[in-house]
């Protein structure tokens, strides 16, 4: 699933390549992906792109009063091209959920929104204001907003009995962090994913705050300017524990461990994060010897 760094990279790339162009054609290939009806998606055609913005994991392509907003969910992606085709796509066929074409200085361009797998979660909204999208309206603070400082993070953590891993992933609490980067942030901060949020002392909160900015900041810098086709590899190349079960931790050499759930998993280093203990499943939040 693309998270804050990759979504920011996508938004920046689309802004650079689409700002000032005119939307020439919009095709919604999977009508299940479209979550709004007013205004109709065809209202975008003929409008000029004024900019592309990121809201958490959402991307908004603005056209001066109407925005095309999408969330890539777990398996969605953007396939950008400088040579768009005029072919009419068949509804419900293949992995393409939507296709947008643009004209403007430098020639035509366009992109497909694709989604692999059978579980379809990619979402598209055509709205007059991005804040009309429920997922955007309820977002927590962005980690790189001016308001998000260590004191704010301390307040967020101090008021929650939730495990810190789940809290970091909650979009209504902090925007943009998902499963992969929460693993990486907690590893960098040397905090157990099962630690209760309000149990962290002020010094540990500062360490966590710094880890959020260090991990995401490094990933943001690497993602900046990269075309969509390269962003997945950029993300994978920086992971120290996420999706590296069974491999040695690059910090201490211990074996990276995994906790599996119904539809996801987390990875961590016992030596770095849990004083050498192996985590049991989340339902019990206990340790195995």
Coordinates of C-alpha atoms in Angstrom, one line a residue:
X1 CA 0.0 0.0 0.0
X2 CA 1.4 3.4 -0.9
X3 CA 1.9 5.6 2.1
X4 CA 2.8 9.3 2.7
X5 CA 6.2 9.3 0.9
X6 CA 5.0 7.5 -2.2
X7 CA 1.7 9.4 -2.3
X8 CA 3.6 12.6 -1.9
X9 CA 6.0 11.5 -4.7
X10 CA 3.0 10.7 -7.0
X11 CA 1.3 14.0 -6.2
X12 CA 4.4 16.0 -7.0
X13 CA 5.0 14.1 -10.2
X14 CA 1.4 14.6 -11.4
X15 CA 1.5 18.3 -10.4
X16 CA 4.7 18.8 -12.5
X17 CA 3.2 17.0 -15.5
X18 CA -0.4 17.9 -15.4
X19 CA -0.7 21.5 -14.1
X20 CA -1.9 23.8 -16.9
X21 CA -3.2 20.9 -19.0
X22 CA -6.9 20.4 -20.0
X23 CA -8.8 17.2 -19.1
X24 CA -9.8 15.8 -22.5
X25 CA -11.4 12.5 -21.5
X26 CA -12.4 10.7 -18.3
X27 CA -13.3 7.0 -18.4
X28 CA -14.5 5.2 -15.3
X29 CA -14.0 1.5 -16.1
X30 CA -15.1 0.1 -12.8
X31 CA -18.2 2.0 -11.5
X32 CA -17.7 0.4 -8.1
X33 CA -14.6 2.6 -7.7
X34 CA -16.6 5.8 -8.1
X35 CA -18.0 6.9 -4.7
X36 CA -19.8 10.1 -5.8
X37 CA -22.5 11.1 -8.3
X38 CA -22.7 14.9 -8.1
X39 CA -21.0 16.4 -9.9
X40 CA -20.8 13.8 -12.6
X41 CA -17.3 12.7 -13.5
X42 CA -17.8 14.0 -17.1
X43 CA -17.9 17.5 -15.6
X44 CA -14.1 17.3 -15.4
X45 CA -13.8 17.2 -19.2
X46 CA -12.7 20.5 -20.7
X47 CA -11.5 21.9 -17.4
X48 CA -7.9 23.1 -16.7
X49 CA -5.8 21.4 -14.0
X50 CA -4.8 24.1 -11.5
X51 CA -2.7 21.8 -9.3
X52 CA -2.3 18.4 -7.6
X53 CA -2.3 18.0 -3.8
X54 CA -1.9 15.3 -1.2
X55 CA -4.2 14.8 1.8
X56 CA -2.8 12.0 3.9
X57 CA -2.9 9.0 1.5
X58 CA -5.4 10.8 -0.9
X59 CA -4.4 12.7 -4.1
X60 CA -6.6 15.5 -5.4
X61 CA -6.3 16.8 -9.0
X62 CA -7.9 20.2 -8.8
X63 CA -9.5 21.9 -11.8
X64 CA -10.8 25.2 -10.3
X65 CA -14.0 24.2 -8.5
X66 CA -14.1 20.4 -9.3
X67 CA -11.5 17.9 -8.0
X68 CA -10.8 14.4 -9.0
X69 CA -9.7 12.7 -5.7
X70 CA -8.4 9.1 -5.4
X71 CA -7.2 6.8 -2.8
X72 CA -5.0 3.9 -4.0
X73 CA -5.8 1.6 -1.0
X74 CA -3.8 -1.6 -0.8
X75 CA -3.2 -2.7 -4.4
X76 CA -3.9 0.5 -6.4
X77 CA -1.4 2.3 -8.5
X78 CA -0.9 5.0 -11.2
X79 CA 0.3 4.1 -14.6
X80 CA 1.4 7.4 -16.3
X81 CA 2.0 7.8 -20.1
X82 CA 3.0 10.5 -22.5
X83 CA 1.3 8.6 -25.3
X84 CA -2.3 8.1 -24.2
X85 CA -4.6 6.1 -26.4
X86 CA -8.1 7.2 -27.5
X87 CA -9.4 3.6 -27.2
X88 CA -12.7 3.2 -25.4
X89 CA -12.2 0.8 -22.5
X90 CA -14.7 -1.9 -21.7
X91 CA -16.4 -1.6 -18.3
X92 CA -15.3 -4.3 -15.8
X93 CA -12.5 -5.7 -17.9
X94 CA -8.9 -6.0 -16.6
X95 CA -7.1 -4.2 -13.9
X96 CA -7.8 -0.6 -15.0
X97 CA -10.3 1.2 -12.8
X98 CA -10.2 4.6 -14.4
X99 CA -8.4 6.4 -17.2
X100 CA -7.8 10.2 -17.6
X101 CA -6.4 11.9 -20.7
X102 CA -5.0 15.5 -20.9
X103 CA -3.9 17.9 -23.6
X104 CA -1.7 20.9 -23.3
X105 CA 1.8 22.3 -23.9
X106 CA 4.2 19.6 -24.6
X107 CA 1.6 17.3 -26.1
X108 CA -0.9 14.8 -24.7
X109 CA -0.5 12.7 -21.6
X110 CA -2.6 10.6 -19.3
X111 CA -2.7 8.0 -16.6
X112 CA -4.6 4.8 -15.6
X113 CA -5.6 4.0 -12.1
X114 CA -5.0 0.3 -11.8
X115 CA -5.8 -2.3 -9.0
X116 CA -4.4 -5.8 -8.8
X117 CA -6.0 -8.7 -7.0
X118 CA -9.6 -9.6 -6.4
X119 CA -10.2 -7.4 -3.3
X120 CA -11.1 -4.0 -4.8
X121 CA -10.7 -1.0 -2.4
X122 CA -9.4 1.7 -4.7
X123 CA -11.7 4.7 -4.4
X124 CA -12.4 7.7 -6.7
X125 CA -14.4 10.9 -5.8
X126 CA -15.4 13.8 -8.0
X127 CA -16.2 16.7 -5.7
X128 CA -16.4 20.4 -5.5
X129 CA -14.1 20.5 -2.5
X130 CA -11.7 17.7 -1.3
X131 CA -13.0 18.2 2.2
X132 CA -16.3 16.6 1.0
X133 CA -14.5 13.3 0.9
X134 CA -15.2 11.6 4.3
X135 CA -11.7 10.1 4.6
X136 CA -10.1 13.6 4.1
X137 CA -12.5 15.4 6.4
X138 CA -11.6 13.1 9.3
X139 CA -7.8 13.0 8.8
X140 CA -5.6 13.6 11.8
X141 CA -2.6 16.0 11.5
X142 CA 0.0 15.5 8.8
X143 CA 3.4 14.6 10.3
X144 CA 5.0 17.5 8.3
X145 CA 2.5 20.1 9.2
X146 CA 3.6 23.0 11.4
X147 CA 1.2 22.1 14.1
X148 CA 2.6 18.6 14.5
X149 CA 5.3 18.8 17.1
X150 CA 6.5 16.6 19.9
X151 CA 4.0 18.1 22.3
X152 CA 1.1 17.3 20.0
X153 CA 2.4 13.7 19.7
X154 CA 2.7 13.4 23.4
X155 CA -0.9 14.5 23.8
X156 CA -2.1 12.0 21.2
X157 CA -0.2 9.1 22.8
X158 CA -1.0 10.1 26.4
X159 CA -4.8 10.0 25.8
X160 CA -4.8 6.5 24.2
X161 CA -4.7 3.0 25.6
X162 CA -4.3 1.6 22.1
X163 CA -1.1 -0.2 21.1
X164 CA 1.3 2.2 19.5
X165 CA 1.5 0.3 16.2
X166 CA -2.3 0.6 15.6
X167 CA -2.3 4.2 16.7
X168 CA 0.4 5.2 14.2
X169 CA -1.7 3.6 11.4
X170 CA -4.9 5.3 12.4
X171 CA -5.6 8.0 9.7
X172 CA -7.9 9.9 12.1
X173 CA -5.0 10.3 14.5
X174 CA -2.0 10.9 12.3
X175 CA -2.4 11.2 8.5
X176 CA -0.4 9.2 6.0
X177 CA 1.4 6.5 8.0
X178 CA 0.5 2.9 7.2
X179 CA 1.6 -0.6 7.9
X180 CA 5.1 -0.5 6.3
X181 CA 6.3 2.8 7.7
X182 CA 4.9 2.2 11.2
X183 CA 7.1 -0.9 11.3
X184 CA 10.1 1.1 10.2
X185 CA 9.4 4.0 12.6
X186 CA 9.0 1.8 15.6
X187 CA 12.2 -0.1 14.7
X188 CA 14.1 3.2 14.4
X189 CA 12.7 4.3 17.7
X190 CA 13.4 0.9 19.3
X191 CA 9.8 0.6 20.6
X192 CA 7.7 -2.5 20.7
X193 CA 4.7 -2.4 18.3
X194 CA 2.6 -3.8 21.2
X195 CA 3.6 -1.0 23.6
X196 CA 0.6 0.9 25.0
X197 CA 0.6 4.4 23.7
X198 CA 0.1 6.2 27.0
X199 CA 2.8 4.1 28.7
X200 CA 5.5 5.9 26.7
X201 CA 7.4 8.5 28.8
X202 CA 8.2 12.0 27.5
X203 CA 11.8 11.0 26.4
X204 CA 10.5 8.1 24.5
X205 CA 7.9 10.2 22.8
X206 CA 10.6 12.5 21.6
X207 CA 12.5 9.6 20.2
X208 CA 9.4 8.4 18.4
X209 CA 8.7 11.9 17.1
X210 CA 12.3 12.1 15.7
X211 CA 11.9 8.6 14.2
X212 CA 8.7 9.7 12.4
X213 CA 10.5 12.6 10.8
X214 CA 13.7 10.8 10.1
X215 CA 12.1 7.7 8.5
X216 CA 9.4 9.6 6.5
X217 CA 11.8 12.5 5.7
X218 CA 14.3 10.1 4.1
X219 CA 11.7 8.3 2.2
X220 CA 10.1 11.6 1.0
X221 CA 13.5 12.8 -0.3
X222 CA 14.0 9.5 -2.2
X223 CA 10.5 9.6 -3.7
X224 CA 10.6 13.2 -4.9
X225 CA 10.8 13.5 -8.6
X226 CA 10.6 9.8 -9.3
X227 CA 8.1 8.6 -11.9
X228 CA 5.3 6.3 -10.6
X229 CA 6.9 3.2 -12.1
X230 CA 10.0 3.6 -9.9
X231 CA 8.3 4.5 -6.6
X232 CA 7.5 0.9 -5.4
X233 CA 11.2 -0.1 -5.8
X234 CA 12.3 3.0 -4.0
X235 CA 10.0 2.2 -1.0
X236 CA 11.2 -1.4 -0.8
X237 CA 14.9 -0.5 -1.0
X238 CA 14.7 1.5 2.3
X239 CA 12.9 -1.0 4.5
X240 CA 14.9 -2.5 7.4
X241 CA 12.3 -4.7 9.0
X242 CA 9.1 -4.4 7.1
X243 CA 8.5 -7.4 4.7
X244 CA 11.9 -8.8 5.8
X245 CA 10.8 -11.7 8.0
X246 CA 13.7 -14.1 8.6
X247 CA 16.4 -11.7 7.4
X248 CA 19.0 -10.3 9.7
X249 CA 18.3 -6.9 11.3
X250 CA 20.7 -4.4 9.7
X251 CA 21.2 -2.8 13.1
X252 CA 22.0 -5.7 15.5
X253 CA 22.0 -8.8 13.3
X254 CA 19.1 -10.5 15.1
X255 CA 16.4 -12.3 13.0
X256 CA 13.5 -10.1 11.9
X257 CA 10.3 -11.6 13.3
X258 CA 6.6 -11.4 12.2
X259 CA 3.2 -11.3 13.8
X260 CA 0.4 -12.3 11.4
X261 CA -3.2 -11.2 11.6
X262 CA -6.2 -12.0 9.5
X263 CA -5.4 -9.7 6.6
X264 CA -2.0 -8.2 7.4
X265 CA 1.2 -8.6 9.4
X266 CA 3.9 -6.6 11.2
X267 CA 7.6 -7.1 11.4
X268 CA 10.0 -6.2 14.2
X269 CA 13.4 -6.9 15.7
X270 CA 13.3 -8.6 19.1
X271 CA 16.7 -7.3 20.2
X272 CA 16.1 -3.7 19.1
X273 CA 12.5 -3.5 20.1
X274 CA 11.3 -6.1 22.7
X275 CA 14.4 -6.8 24.8
X276 CA 14.9 -10.1 22.9
X277 CA 11.4 -11.5 23.6
X278 CA 9.2 -12.9 20.8
X279 CA 5.8 -11.3 20.4
X280 CA 2.6 -13.4 20.5
X281 CA -0.4 -12.5 18.6
X282 CA -2.1 -9.1 19.1
X283 CA -5.3 -10.6 20.7
X284 CA -3.4 -11.5 23.9
X285 CA -0.6 -8.9 23.7
X286 CA 1.6 -11.2 25.7
X287 CA 5.1 -12.6 25.1
X288 CA 6.3 -16.0 24.2
X289 CA 9.5 -17.3 25.8

